[in-house]
Coordinates of C-alpha atoms in Angstrom, one line a residue:
X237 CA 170.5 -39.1 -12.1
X238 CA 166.9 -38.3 -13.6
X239 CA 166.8 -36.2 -16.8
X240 CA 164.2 -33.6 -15.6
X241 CA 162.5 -32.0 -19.2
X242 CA 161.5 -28.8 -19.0
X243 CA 157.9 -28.2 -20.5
X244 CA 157.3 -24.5 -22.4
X245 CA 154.8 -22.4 -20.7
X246 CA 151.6 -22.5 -21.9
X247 CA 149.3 -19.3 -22.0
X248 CA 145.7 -19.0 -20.0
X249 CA 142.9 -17.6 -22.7
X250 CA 139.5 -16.8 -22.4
X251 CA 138.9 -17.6 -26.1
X252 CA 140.6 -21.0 -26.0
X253 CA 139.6 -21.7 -29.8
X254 CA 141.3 -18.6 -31.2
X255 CA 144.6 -19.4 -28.8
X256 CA 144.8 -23.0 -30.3
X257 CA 145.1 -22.3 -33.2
X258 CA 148.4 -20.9 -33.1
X259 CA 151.7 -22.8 -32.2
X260 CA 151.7 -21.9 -28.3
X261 CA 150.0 -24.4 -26.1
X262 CA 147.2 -23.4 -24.5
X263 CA 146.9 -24.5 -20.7
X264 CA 143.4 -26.8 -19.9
X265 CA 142.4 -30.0 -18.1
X266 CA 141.5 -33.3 -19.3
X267 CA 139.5 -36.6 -18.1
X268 CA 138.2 -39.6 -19.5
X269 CA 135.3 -41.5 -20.1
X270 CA 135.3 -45.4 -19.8
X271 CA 134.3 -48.0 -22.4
X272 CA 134.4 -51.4 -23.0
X273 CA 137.6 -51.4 -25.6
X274 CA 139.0 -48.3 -24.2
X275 CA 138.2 -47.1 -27.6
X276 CA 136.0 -43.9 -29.0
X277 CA 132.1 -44.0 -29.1
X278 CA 130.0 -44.6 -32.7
X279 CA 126.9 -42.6 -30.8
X280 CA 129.6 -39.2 -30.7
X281 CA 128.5 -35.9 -31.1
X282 CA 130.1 -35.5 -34.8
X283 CA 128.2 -38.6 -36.5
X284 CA 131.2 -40.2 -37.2
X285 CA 129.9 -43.9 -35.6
X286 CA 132.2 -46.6 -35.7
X287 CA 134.6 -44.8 -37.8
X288 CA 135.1 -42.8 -34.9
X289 CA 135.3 -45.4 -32.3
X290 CA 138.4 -46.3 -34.3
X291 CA 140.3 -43.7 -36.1
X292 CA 143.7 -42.7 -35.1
X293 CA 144.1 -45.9 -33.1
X294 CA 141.0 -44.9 -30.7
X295 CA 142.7 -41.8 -29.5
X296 CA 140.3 -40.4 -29.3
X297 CA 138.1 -37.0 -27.6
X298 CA 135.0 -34.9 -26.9
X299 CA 135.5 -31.1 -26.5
X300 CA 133.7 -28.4 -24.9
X301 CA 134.5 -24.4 -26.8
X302 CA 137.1 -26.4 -29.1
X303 CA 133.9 -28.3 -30.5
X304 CA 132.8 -24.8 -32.3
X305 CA 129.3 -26.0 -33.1
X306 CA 130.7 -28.6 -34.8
X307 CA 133.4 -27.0 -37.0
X308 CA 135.7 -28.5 -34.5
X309 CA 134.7 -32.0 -35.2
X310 CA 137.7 -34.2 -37.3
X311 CA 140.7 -31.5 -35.8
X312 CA 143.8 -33.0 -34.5
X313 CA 145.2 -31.8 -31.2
X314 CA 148.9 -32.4 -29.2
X315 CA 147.5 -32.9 -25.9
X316 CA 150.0 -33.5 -22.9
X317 CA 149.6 -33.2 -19.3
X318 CA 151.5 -31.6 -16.7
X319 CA 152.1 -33.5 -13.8
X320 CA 155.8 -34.2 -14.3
X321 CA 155.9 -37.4 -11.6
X322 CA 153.3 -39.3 -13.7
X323 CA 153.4 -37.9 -17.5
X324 CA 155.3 -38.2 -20.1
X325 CA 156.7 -34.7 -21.9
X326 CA 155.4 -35.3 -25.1
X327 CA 151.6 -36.6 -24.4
X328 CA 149.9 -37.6 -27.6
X329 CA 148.0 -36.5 -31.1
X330 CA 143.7 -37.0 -30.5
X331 CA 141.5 -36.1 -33.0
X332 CA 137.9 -34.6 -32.1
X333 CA 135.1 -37.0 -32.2
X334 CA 132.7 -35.7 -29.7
X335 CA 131.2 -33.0 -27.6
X336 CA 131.4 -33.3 -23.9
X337 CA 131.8 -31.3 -20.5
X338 CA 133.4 -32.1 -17.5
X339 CA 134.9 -30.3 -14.3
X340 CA 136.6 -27.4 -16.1
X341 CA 138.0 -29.4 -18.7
X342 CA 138.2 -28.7 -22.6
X343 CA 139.0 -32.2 -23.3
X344 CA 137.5 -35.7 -22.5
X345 CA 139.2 -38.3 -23.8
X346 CA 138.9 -42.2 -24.3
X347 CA 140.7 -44.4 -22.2
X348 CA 143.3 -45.2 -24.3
X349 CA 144.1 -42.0 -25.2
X350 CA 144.2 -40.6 -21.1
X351 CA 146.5 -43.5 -20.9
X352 CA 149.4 -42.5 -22.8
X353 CA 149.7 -39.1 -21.4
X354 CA 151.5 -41.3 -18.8
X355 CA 155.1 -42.5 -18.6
X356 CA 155.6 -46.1 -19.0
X357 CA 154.3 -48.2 -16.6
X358 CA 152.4 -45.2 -15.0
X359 CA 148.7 -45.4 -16.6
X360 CA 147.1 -46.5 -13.6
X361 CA 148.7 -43.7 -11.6
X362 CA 147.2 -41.2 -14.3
X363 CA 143.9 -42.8 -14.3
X364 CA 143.5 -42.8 -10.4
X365 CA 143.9 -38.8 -10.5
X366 CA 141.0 -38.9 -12.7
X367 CA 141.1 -34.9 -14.2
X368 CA 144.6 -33.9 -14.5
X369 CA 146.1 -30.3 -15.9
X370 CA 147.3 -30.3 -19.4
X371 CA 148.4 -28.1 -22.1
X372 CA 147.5 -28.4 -25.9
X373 CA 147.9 -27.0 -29.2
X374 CA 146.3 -27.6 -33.0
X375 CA 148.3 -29.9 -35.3
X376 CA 148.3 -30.7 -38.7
X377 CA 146.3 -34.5 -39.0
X378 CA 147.6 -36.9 -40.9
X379 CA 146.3 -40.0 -42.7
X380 CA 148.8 -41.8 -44.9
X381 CA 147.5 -43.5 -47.6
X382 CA 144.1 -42.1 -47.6
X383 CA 142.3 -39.6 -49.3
X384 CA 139.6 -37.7 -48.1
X385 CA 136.3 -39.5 -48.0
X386 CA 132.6 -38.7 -47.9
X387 CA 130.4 -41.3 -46.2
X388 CA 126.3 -41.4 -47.2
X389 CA 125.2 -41.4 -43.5
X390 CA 122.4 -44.1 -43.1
X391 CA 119.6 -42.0 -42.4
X392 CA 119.9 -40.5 -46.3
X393 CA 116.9 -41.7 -48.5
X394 CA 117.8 -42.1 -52.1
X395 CA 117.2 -39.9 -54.3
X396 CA 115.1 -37.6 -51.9
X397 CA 117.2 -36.6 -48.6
X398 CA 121.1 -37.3 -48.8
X399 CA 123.4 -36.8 -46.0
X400 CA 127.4 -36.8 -46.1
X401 CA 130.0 -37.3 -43.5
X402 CA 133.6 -36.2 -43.9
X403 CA 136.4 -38.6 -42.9
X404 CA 140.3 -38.3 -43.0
X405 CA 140.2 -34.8 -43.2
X406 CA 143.9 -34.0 -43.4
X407 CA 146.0 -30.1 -42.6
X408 CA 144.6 -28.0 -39.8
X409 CA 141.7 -26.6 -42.2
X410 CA 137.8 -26.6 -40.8
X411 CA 135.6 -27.2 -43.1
X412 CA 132.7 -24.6 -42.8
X413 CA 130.9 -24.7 -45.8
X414 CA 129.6 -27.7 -48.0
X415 CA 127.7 -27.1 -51.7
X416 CA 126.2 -29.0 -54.6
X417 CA 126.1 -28.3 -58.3
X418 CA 122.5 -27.4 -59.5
X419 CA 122.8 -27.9 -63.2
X420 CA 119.4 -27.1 -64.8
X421 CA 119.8 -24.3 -62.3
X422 CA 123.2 -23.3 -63.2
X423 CA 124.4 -22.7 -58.8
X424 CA 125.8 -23.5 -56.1
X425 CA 123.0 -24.8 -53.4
X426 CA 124.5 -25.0 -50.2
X427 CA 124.2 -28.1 -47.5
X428 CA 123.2 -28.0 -44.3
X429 CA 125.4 -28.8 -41.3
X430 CA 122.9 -30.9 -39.6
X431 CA 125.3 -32.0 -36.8
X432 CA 128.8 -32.2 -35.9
X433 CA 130.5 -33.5 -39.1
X434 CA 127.1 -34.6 -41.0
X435 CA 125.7 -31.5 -43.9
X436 CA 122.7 -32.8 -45.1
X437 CA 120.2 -31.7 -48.1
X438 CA 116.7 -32.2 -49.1
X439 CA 115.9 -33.2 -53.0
X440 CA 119.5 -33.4 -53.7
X441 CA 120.2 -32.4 -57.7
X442 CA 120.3 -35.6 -59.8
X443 CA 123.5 -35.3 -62.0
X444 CA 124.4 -37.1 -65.1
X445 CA 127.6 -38.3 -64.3
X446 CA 127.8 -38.0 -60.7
X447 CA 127.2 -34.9 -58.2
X448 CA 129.4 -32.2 -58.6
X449 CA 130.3 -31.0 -54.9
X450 CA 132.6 -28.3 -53.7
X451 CA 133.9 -27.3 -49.6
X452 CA 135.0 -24.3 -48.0
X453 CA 138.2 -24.6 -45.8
X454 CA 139.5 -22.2 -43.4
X455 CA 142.7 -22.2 -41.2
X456 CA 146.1 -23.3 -42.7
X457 CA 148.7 -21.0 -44.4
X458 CA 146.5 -20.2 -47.5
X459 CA 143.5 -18.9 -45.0
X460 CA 140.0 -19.7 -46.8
X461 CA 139.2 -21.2 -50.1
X462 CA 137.1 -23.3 -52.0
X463 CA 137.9 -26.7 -53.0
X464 CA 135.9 -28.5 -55.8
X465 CA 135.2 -32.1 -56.4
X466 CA 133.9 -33.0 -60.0
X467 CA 132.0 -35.9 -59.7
X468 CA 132.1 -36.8 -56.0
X469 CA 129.1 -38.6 -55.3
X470 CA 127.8 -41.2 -58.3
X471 CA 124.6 -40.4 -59.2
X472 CA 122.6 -43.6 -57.8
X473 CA 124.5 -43.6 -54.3
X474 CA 123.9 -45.5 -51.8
X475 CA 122.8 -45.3 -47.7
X476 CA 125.9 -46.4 -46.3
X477 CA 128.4 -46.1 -48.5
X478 CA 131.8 -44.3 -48.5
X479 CA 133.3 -42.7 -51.3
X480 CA 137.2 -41.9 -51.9
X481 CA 137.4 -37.9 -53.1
X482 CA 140.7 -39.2 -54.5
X483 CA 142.6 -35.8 -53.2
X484 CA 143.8 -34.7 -49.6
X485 CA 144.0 -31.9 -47.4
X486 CA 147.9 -30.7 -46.5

């Protein structure tokens, strides 16, 4: 006899953000977009590039409202679908990578990702239905055995325009604020977000020892803070490079 699970009930919102962010699942649809390696894309909507072809094993997704003008990007999502003869009752963990739209849908996710919604040996069932119902919910991400990092997106010039990239940001915090230490100035000068996950700045302070650089999080049990980073950046960084922030996010 077949075990028949019995999935919660997940509410309808009109502020699908807000309702996410809670531990009730929130009721959506989901597609998927094809690709070569069944993988993410490095031309997504956050700036992550290749890092976010790979990350969390490709599982990858673009959002529509849950993309929040790019506050979104980096968040971690349970994502299962509901069509009992074809999915599994657990689904999967994606993290945001993208923006995107589709029929309805607040998610679209990579191949492999869409994939494992399924039971075993089902994929190609799932795939053939093409936009499926779901329900989802926001989850802590996790990333054992690595910090926090900022990357110096490419297009940065040294030492007059620098742009960072967050990766492996851990907890269910969104990062909505990024600053700078001015030290002949004695402030704070705040970052742009330029896109997605990228907060650029023009004429960047040049530090002694390295760039002092602080973030605000919201979300999580302790609500909103500030977390500083004594020298985050060296001083003579690089286009390119990626630096370890040597703390994490929980």
């Amino acid at each position: 006899m077949a075990l028949l699970l019995a999935l919660p009930t997940c509410s309808l919102s009109q502020d699908a953000s807000a309702s996410a962010s809670a531990s009730a699942f929130v009721c959506s649809r989901a597609t998927f977009y094809g690709s070569p390696d069944c993988l993410g894309t490095p031309s997504g909507a956050c700036g992550f590039g290749e890092f976010g072809r790979r990350i969390n094993g490709g599982d990858v997704g673009g959002v529509a409202k849950l993309y929040k003008n790019g506050t979104g990007c980096g968040a971690c999502y349970q994502v299962r679908c509901t069509q009992p003869q074809v999915c599994n009752p657990y689904g999967l963990t994606i993290v945001v990578t993208d923006y995107g739209e589709g029929d309805h849908t607040d998610f679209i996710l990579s191949t492999s990702a869409y994939s494992k919604l399924a039971l075993p040996n089902m994929a190609l069932e799932l795939m053939a239905y093409g936009v499926v119902d779901i329900e989802y919910r926001r989850v802590s991400c996790q990333y054992p055995g690595y910090n926090m990092m900022f990357k110096v997106h490419e297009n940065s010039r040294y030492p007059d325009s620098l742009a960072l990239v967050i990766w492996y940001q851990a907890g269910q915090y969104d990062i909505t604020a990024v600053e700078l230490w001015q030290e002949d100035c004695k402030e704070w000068r705040g970052m742009r977000r330029a896109y997605g996950a990228v907060w650029d700045m023009p004429n960047p302070p040049n530090a002694g020892a390295g760039l002092n650089l602080r973030f605000r999080v919201s979300g999580g049990v302790e609500g909103e803070k500030w977390v500083v980073l004594p020298n985050a950046i060296p001083t003579n960084w690089k286009a390119g490079a990626v630096y370890d922030s040597t703390i994490q996010l929980s």
